[in-house]
JSON list of C-alpha atoms in Angstrom, two decimals:
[
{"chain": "A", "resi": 1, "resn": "UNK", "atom": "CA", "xyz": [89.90, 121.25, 25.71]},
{"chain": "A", "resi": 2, "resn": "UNK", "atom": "CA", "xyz": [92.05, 120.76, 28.85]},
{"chain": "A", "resi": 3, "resn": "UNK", "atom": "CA", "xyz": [92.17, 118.16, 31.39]},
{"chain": "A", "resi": 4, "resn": "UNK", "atom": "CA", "xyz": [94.58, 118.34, 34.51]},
{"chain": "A", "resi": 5, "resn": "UNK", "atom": "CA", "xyz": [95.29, 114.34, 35.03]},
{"chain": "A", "resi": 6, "resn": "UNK", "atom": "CA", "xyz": [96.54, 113.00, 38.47]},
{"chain": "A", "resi": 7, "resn": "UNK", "atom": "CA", "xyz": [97.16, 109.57, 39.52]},
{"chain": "A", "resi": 8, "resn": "UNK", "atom": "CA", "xyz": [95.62, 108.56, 42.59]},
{"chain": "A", "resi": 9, "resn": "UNK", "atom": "CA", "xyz": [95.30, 105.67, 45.65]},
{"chain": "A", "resi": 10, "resn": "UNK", "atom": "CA", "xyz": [91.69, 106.90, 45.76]},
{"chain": "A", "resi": 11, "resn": "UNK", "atom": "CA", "xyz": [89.72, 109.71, 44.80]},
{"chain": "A", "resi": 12, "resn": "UNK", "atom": "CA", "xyz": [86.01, 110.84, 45.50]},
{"chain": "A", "resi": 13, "resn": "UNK", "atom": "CA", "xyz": [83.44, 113.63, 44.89]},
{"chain": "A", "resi": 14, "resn": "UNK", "atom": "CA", "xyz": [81.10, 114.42, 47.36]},
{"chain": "A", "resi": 15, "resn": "UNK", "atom": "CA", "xyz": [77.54, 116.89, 46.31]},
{"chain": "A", "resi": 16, "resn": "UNK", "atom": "CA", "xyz": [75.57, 118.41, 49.24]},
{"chain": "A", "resi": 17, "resn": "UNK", "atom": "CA", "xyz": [77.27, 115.70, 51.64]},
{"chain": "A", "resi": 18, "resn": "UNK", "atom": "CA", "xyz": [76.52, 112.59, 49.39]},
{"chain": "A", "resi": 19, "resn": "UNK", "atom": "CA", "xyz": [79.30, 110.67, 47.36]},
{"chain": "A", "resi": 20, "resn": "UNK", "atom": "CA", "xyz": [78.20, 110.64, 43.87]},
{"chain": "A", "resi": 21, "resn": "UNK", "atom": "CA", "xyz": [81.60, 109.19, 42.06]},
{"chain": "A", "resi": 22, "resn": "UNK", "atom": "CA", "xyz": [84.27, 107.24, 43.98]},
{"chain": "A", "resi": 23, "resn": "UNK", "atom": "CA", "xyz": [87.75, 105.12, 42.88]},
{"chain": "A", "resi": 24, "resn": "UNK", "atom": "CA", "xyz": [90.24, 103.24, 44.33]},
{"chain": "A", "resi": 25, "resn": "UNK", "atom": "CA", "xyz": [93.91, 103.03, 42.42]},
{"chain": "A", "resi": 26, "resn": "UNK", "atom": "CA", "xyz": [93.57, 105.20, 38.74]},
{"chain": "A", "resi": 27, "resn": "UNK", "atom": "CA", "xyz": [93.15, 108.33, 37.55]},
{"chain": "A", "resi": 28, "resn": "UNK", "atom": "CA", "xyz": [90.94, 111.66, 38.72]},
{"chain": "A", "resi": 29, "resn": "UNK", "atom": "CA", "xyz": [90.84, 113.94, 35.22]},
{"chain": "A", "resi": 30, "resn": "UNK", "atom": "CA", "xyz": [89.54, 117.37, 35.67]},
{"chain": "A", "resi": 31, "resn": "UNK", "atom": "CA", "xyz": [87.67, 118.39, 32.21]},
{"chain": "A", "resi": 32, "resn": "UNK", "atom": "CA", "xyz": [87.66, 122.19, 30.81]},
{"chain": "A", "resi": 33, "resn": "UNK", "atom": "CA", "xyz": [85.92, 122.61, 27.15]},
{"chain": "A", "resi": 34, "resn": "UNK", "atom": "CA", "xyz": [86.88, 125.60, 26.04]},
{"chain": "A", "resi": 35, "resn": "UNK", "atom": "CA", "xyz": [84.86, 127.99, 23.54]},
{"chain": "A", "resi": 36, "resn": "UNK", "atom": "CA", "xyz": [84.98, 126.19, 19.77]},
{"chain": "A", "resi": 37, "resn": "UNK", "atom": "CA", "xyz": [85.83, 122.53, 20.98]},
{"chain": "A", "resi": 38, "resn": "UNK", "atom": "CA", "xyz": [84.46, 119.68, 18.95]},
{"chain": "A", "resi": 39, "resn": "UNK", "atom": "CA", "xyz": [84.47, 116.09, 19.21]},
{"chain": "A", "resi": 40, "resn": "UNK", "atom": "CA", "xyz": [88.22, 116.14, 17.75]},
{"chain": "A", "resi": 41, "resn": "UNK", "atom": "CA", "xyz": [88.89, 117.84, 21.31]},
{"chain": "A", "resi": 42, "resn": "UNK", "atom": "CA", "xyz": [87.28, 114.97, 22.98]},
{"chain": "A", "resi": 43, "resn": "UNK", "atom": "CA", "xyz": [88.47, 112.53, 20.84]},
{"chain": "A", "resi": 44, "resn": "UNK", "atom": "CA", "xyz": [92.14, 113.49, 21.76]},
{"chain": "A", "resi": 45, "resn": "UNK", "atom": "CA", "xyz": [91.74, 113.96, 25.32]},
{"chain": "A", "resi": 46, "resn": "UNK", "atom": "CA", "xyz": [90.10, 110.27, 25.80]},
{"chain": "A", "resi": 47, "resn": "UNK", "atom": "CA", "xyz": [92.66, 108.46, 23.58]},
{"chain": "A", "resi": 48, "resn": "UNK", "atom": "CA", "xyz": [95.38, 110.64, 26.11]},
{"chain": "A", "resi": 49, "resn": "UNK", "atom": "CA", "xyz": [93.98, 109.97, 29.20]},
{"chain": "A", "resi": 50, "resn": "UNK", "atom": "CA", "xyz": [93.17, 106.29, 28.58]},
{"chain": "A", "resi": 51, "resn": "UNK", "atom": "CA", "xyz": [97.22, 105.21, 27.06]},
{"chain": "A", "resi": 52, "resn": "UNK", "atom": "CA", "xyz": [98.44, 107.58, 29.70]},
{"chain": "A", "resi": 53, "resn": "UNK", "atom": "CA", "xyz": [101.58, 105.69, 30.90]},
{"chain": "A", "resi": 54, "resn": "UNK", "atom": "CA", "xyz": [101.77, 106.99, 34.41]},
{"chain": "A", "resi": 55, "resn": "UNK", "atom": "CA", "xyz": [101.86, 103.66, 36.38]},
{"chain": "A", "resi": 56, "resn": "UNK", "atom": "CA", "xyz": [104.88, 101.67, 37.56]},
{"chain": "A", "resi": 57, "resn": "UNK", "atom": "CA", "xyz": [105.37, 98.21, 35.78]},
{"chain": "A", "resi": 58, "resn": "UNK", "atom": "CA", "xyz": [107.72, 95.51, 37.83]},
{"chain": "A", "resi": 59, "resn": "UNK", "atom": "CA", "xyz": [110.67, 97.35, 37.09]},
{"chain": "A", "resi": 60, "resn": "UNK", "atom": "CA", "xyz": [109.43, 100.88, 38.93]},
{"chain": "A", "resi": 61, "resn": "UNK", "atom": "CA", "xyz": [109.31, 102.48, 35.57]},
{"chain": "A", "resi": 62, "resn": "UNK", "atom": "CA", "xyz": [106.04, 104.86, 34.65]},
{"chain": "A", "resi": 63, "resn": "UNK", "atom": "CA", "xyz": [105.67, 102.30, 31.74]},
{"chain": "A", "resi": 64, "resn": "UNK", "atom": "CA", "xyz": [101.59, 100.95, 32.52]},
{"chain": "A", "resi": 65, "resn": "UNK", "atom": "CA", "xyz": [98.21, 102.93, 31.80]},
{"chain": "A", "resi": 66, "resn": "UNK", "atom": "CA", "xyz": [95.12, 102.95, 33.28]},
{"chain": "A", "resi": 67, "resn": "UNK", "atom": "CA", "xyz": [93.44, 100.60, 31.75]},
{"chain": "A", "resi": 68, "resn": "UNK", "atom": "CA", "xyz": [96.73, 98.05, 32.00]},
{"chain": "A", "resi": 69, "resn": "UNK", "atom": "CA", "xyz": [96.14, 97.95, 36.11]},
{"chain": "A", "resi": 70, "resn": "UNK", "atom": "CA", "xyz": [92.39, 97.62, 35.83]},
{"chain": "A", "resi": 71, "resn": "UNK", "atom": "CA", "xyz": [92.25, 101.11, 37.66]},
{"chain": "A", "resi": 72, "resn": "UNK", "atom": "CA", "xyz": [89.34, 103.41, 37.25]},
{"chain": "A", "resi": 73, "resn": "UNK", "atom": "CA", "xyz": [88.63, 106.74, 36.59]},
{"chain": "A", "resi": 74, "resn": "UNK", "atom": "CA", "xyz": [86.92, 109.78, 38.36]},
{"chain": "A", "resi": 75, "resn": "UNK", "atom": "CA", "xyz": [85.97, 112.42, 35.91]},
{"chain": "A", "resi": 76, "resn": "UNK", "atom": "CA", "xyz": [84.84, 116.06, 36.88]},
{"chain": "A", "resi": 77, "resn": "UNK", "atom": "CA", "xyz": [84.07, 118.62, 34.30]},
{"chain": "A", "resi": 78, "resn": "UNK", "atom": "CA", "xyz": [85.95, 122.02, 35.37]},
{"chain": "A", "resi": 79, "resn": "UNK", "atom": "CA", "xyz": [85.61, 125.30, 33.55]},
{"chain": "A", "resi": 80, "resn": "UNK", "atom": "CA", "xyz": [87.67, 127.35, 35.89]},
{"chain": "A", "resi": 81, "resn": "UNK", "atom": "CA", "xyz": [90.69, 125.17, 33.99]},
{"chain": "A", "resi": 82, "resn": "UNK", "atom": "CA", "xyz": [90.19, 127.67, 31.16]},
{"chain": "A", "resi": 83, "resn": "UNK", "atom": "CA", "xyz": [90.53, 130.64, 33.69]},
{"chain": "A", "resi": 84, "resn": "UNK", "atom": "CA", "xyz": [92.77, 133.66, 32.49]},
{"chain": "A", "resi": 85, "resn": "UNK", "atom": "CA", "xyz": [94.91, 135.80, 34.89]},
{"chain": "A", "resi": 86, "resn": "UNK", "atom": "CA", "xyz": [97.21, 137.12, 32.40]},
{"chain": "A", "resi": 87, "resn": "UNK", "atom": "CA", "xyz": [95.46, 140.24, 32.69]},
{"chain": "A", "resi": 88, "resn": "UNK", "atom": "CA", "xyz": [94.97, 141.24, 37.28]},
{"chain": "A", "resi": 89, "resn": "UNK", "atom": "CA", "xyz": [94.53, 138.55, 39.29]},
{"chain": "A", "resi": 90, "resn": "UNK", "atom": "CA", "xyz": [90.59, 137.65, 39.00]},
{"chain": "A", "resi": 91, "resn": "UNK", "atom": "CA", "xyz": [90.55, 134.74, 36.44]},
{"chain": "A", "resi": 92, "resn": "UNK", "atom": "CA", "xyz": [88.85, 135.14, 33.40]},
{"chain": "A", "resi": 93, "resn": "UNK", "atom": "CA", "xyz": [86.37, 132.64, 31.39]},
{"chain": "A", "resi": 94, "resn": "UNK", "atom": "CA", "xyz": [86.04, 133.98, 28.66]},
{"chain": "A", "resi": 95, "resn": "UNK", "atom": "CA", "xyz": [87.11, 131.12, 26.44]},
{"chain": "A", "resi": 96, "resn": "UNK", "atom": "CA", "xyz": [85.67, 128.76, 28.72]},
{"chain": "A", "resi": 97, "resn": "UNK", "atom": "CA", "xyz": [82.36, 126.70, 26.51]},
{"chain": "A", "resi": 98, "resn": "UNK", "atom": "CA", "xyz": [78.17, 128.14, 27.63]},
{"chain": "A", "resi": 99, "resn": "UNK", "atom": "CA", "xyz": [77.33, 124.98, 29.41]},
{"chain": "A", "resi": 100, "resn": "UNK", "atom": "CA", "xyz": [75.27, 123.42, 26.92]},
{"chain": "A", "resi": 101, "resn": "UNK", "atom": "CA", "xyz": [78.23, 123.09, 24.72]},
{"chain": "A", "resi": 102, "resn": "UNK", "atom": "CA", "xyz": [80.50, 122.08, 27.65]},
{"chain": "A", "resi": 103, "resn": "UNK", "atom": "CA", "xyz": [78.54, 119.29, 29.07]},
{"chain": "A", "resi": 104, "resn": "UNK", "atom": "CA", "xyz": [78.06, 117.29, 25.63]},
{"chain": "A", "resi": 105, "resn": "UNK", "atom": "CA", "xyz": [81.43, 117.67, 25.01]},
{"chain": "A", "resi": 106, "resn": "UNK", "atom": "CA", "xyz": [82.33, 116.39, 28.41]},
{"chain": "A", "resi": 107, "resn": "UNK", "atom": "CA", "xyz": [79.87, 113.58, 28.58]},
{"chain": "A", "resi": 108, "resn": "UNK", "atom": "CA", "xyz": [81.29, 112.66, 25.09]},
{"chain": "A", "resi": 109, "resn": "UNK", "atom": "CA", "xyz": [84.78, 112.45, 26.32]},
{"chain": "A", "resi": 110, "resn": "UNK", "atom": "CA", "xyz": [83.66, 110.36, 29.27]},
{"chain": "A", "resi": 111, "resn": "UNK", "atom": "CA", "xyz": [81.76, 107.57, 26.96]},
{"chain": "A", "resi": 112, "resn": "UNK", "atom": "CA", "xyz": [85.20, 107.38, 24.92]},
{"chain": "A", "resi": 113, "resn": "UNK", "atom": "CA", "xyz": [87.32, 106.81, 27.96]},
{"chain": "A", "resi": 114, "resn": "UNK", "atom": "CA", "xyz": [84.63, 103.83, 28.77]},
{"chain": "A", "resi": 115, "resn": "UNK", "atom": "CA", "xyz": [84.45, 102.69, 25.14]},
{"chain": "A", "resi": 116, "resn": "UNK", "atom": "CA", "xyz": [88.40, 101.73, 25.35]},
{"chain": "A", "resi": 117, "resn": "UNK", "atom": "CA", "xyz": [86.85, 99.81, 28.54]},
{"chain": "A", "resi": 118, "resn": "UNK", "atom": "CA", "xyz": [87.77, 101.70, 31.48]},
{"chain": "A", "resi": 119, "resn": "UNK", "atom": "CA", "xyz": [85.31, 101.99, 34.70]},
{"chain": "A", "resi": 120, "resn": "UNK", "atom": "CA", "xyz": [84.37, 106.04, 35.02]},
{"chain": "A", "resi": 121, "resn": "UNK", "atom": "CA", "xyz": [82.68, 107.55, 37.99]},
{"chain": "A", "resi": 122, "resn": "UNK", "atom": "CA", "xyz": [81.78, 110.88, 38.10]},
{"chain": "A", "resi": 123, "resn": "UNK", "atom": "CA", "xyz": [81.17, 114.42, 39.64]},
{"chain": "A", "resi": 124, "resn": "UNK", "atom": "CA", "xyz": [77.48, 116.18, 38.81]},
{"chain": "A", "resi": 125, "resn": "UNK", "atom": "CA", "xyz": [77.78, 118.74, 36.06]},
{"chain": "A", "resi": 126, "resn": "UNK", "atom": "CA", "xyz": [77.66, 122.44, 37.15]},
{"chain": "A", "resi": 127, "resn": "UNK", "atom": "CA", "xyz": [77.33, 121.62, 40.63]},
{"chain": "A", "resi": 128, "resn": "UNK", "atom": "CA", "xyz": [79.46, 122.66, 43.72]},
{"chain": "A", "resi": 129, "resn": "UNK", "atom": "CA", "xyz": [81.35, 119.68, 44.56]},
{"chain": "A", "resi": 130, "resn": "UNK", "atom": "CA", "xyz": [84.09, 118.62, 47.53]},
{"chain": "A", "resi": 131, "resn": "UNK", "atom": "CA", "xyz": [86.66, 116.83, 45.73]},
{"chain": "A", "resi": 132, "resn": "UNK", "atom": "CA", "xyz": [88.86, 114.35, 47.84]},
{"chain": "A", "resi": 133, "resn": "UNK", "atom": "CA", "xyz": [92.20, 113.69, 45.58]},
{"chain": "A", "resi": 134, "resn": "UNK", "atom": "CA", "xyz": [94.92, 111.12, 47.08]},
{"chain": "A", "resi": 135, "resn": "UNK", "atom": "CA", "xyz": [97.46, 112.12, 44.57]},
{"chain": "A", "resi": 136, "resn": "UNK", "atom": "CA", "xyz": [100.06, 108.97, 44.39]},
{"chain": "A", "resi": 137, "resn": "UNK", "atom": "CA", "xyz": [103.74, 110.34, 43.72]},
{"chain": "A", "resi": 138, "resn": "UNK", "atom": "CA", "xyz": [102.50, 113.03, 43.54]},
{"chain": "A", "resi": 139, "resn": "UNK", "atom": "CA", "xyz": [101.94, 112.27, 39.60]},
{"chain": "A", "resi": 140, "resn": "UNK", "atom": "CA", "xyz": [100.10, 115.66, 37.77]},
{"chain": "A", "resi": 141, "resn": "UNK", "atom": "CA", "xyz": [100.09, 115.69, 34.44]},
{"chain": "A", "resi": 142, "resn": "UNK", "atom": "CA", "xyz": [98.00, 118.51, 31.94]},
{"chain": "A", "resi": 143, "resn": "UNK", "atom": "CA", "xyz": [96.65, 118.02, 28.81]},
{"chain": "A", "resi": 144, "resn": "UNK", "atom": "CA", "xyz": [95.24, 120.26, 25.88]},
{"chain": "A", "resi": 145, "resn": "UNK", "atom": "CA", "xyz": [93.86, 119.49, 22.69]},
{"chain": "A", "resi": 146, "resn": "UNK", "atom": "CA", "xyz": [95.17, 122.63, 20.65]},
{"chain": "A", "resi": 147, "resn": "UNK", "atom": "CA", "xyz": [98.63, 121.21, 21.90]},
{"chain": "A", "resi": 148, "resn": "UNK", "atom": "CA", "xyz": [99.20, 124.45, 23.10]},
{"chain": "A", "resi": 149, "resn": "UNK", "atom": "CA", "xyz": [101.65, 122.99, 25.91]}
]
């Protein structure tokens, strides 16, 4: 599983012109679930994204998370994050989950991230979305389960 994490002022997801997930200060996590996930995947990518230490405390350091700042979080499940171009230059999804598997491994992540008590909005699975990022720093950071980076 992958999840490209950026720290926002405000972020938003608009589907055929209405807003169906909004934030203010937090976190917008794009969510890939790649071929053979399992709830390990999700398990790992919600305990990252939720202790993510990407906000400044008093002292300007990245030292607060999330959940520290009472931000929220906009979540949007992505499969072109598991897109391929080491072969041409048209991605491939191969390894990329059938949806069935990839949306209850994304919805799972998403009720872990608001177990640990963190407000989530969202995108609408599968559907072609406008996403509005205000990306604070800018502050990007990627994650994957199989540690691969």
């Amino acid at each position: 599983m992958r999840a490209v994490v950026q720290r926002v002022k405000k972020s938003a997801v608009t589907v055929d012109e209405k807003v169906t997930g909004s934030i203010g200060q937090g976190l917008m996590v794009l969510i890939g679930v790649e071929d053979g996930d399992t709830e390990k995947d999700a398990e790992y990518i919600a305990k990252k994204v939720s202790a993510l230490r990407v906000f400044d405390d008093e002292e300007g350091v990245m030292n607060l998370s999330v959940k520290d700042i009472g931000g929220e979080i906009l979540a949007v499940s992505q499969f072109t994050l598991l897109g391929d171009v080491r072969k041409g230059n048209r991605p491939s999804y191969f390894s990329a989950a059938g949806p069935e598997e990839a949306n209850a491994l994304y919805r799972k992540t998403v009720e872990l991230i608001q177990a640990n008590g963190i407000h989530v909005e969202e995108g609408i699975f599968q559907a072609e979305m406008m996403v509005a990022i205000a990306n604070d720093g800018p502050v990007t950071i990627l994650l994957e389960s199989h540690k691969l980076f």
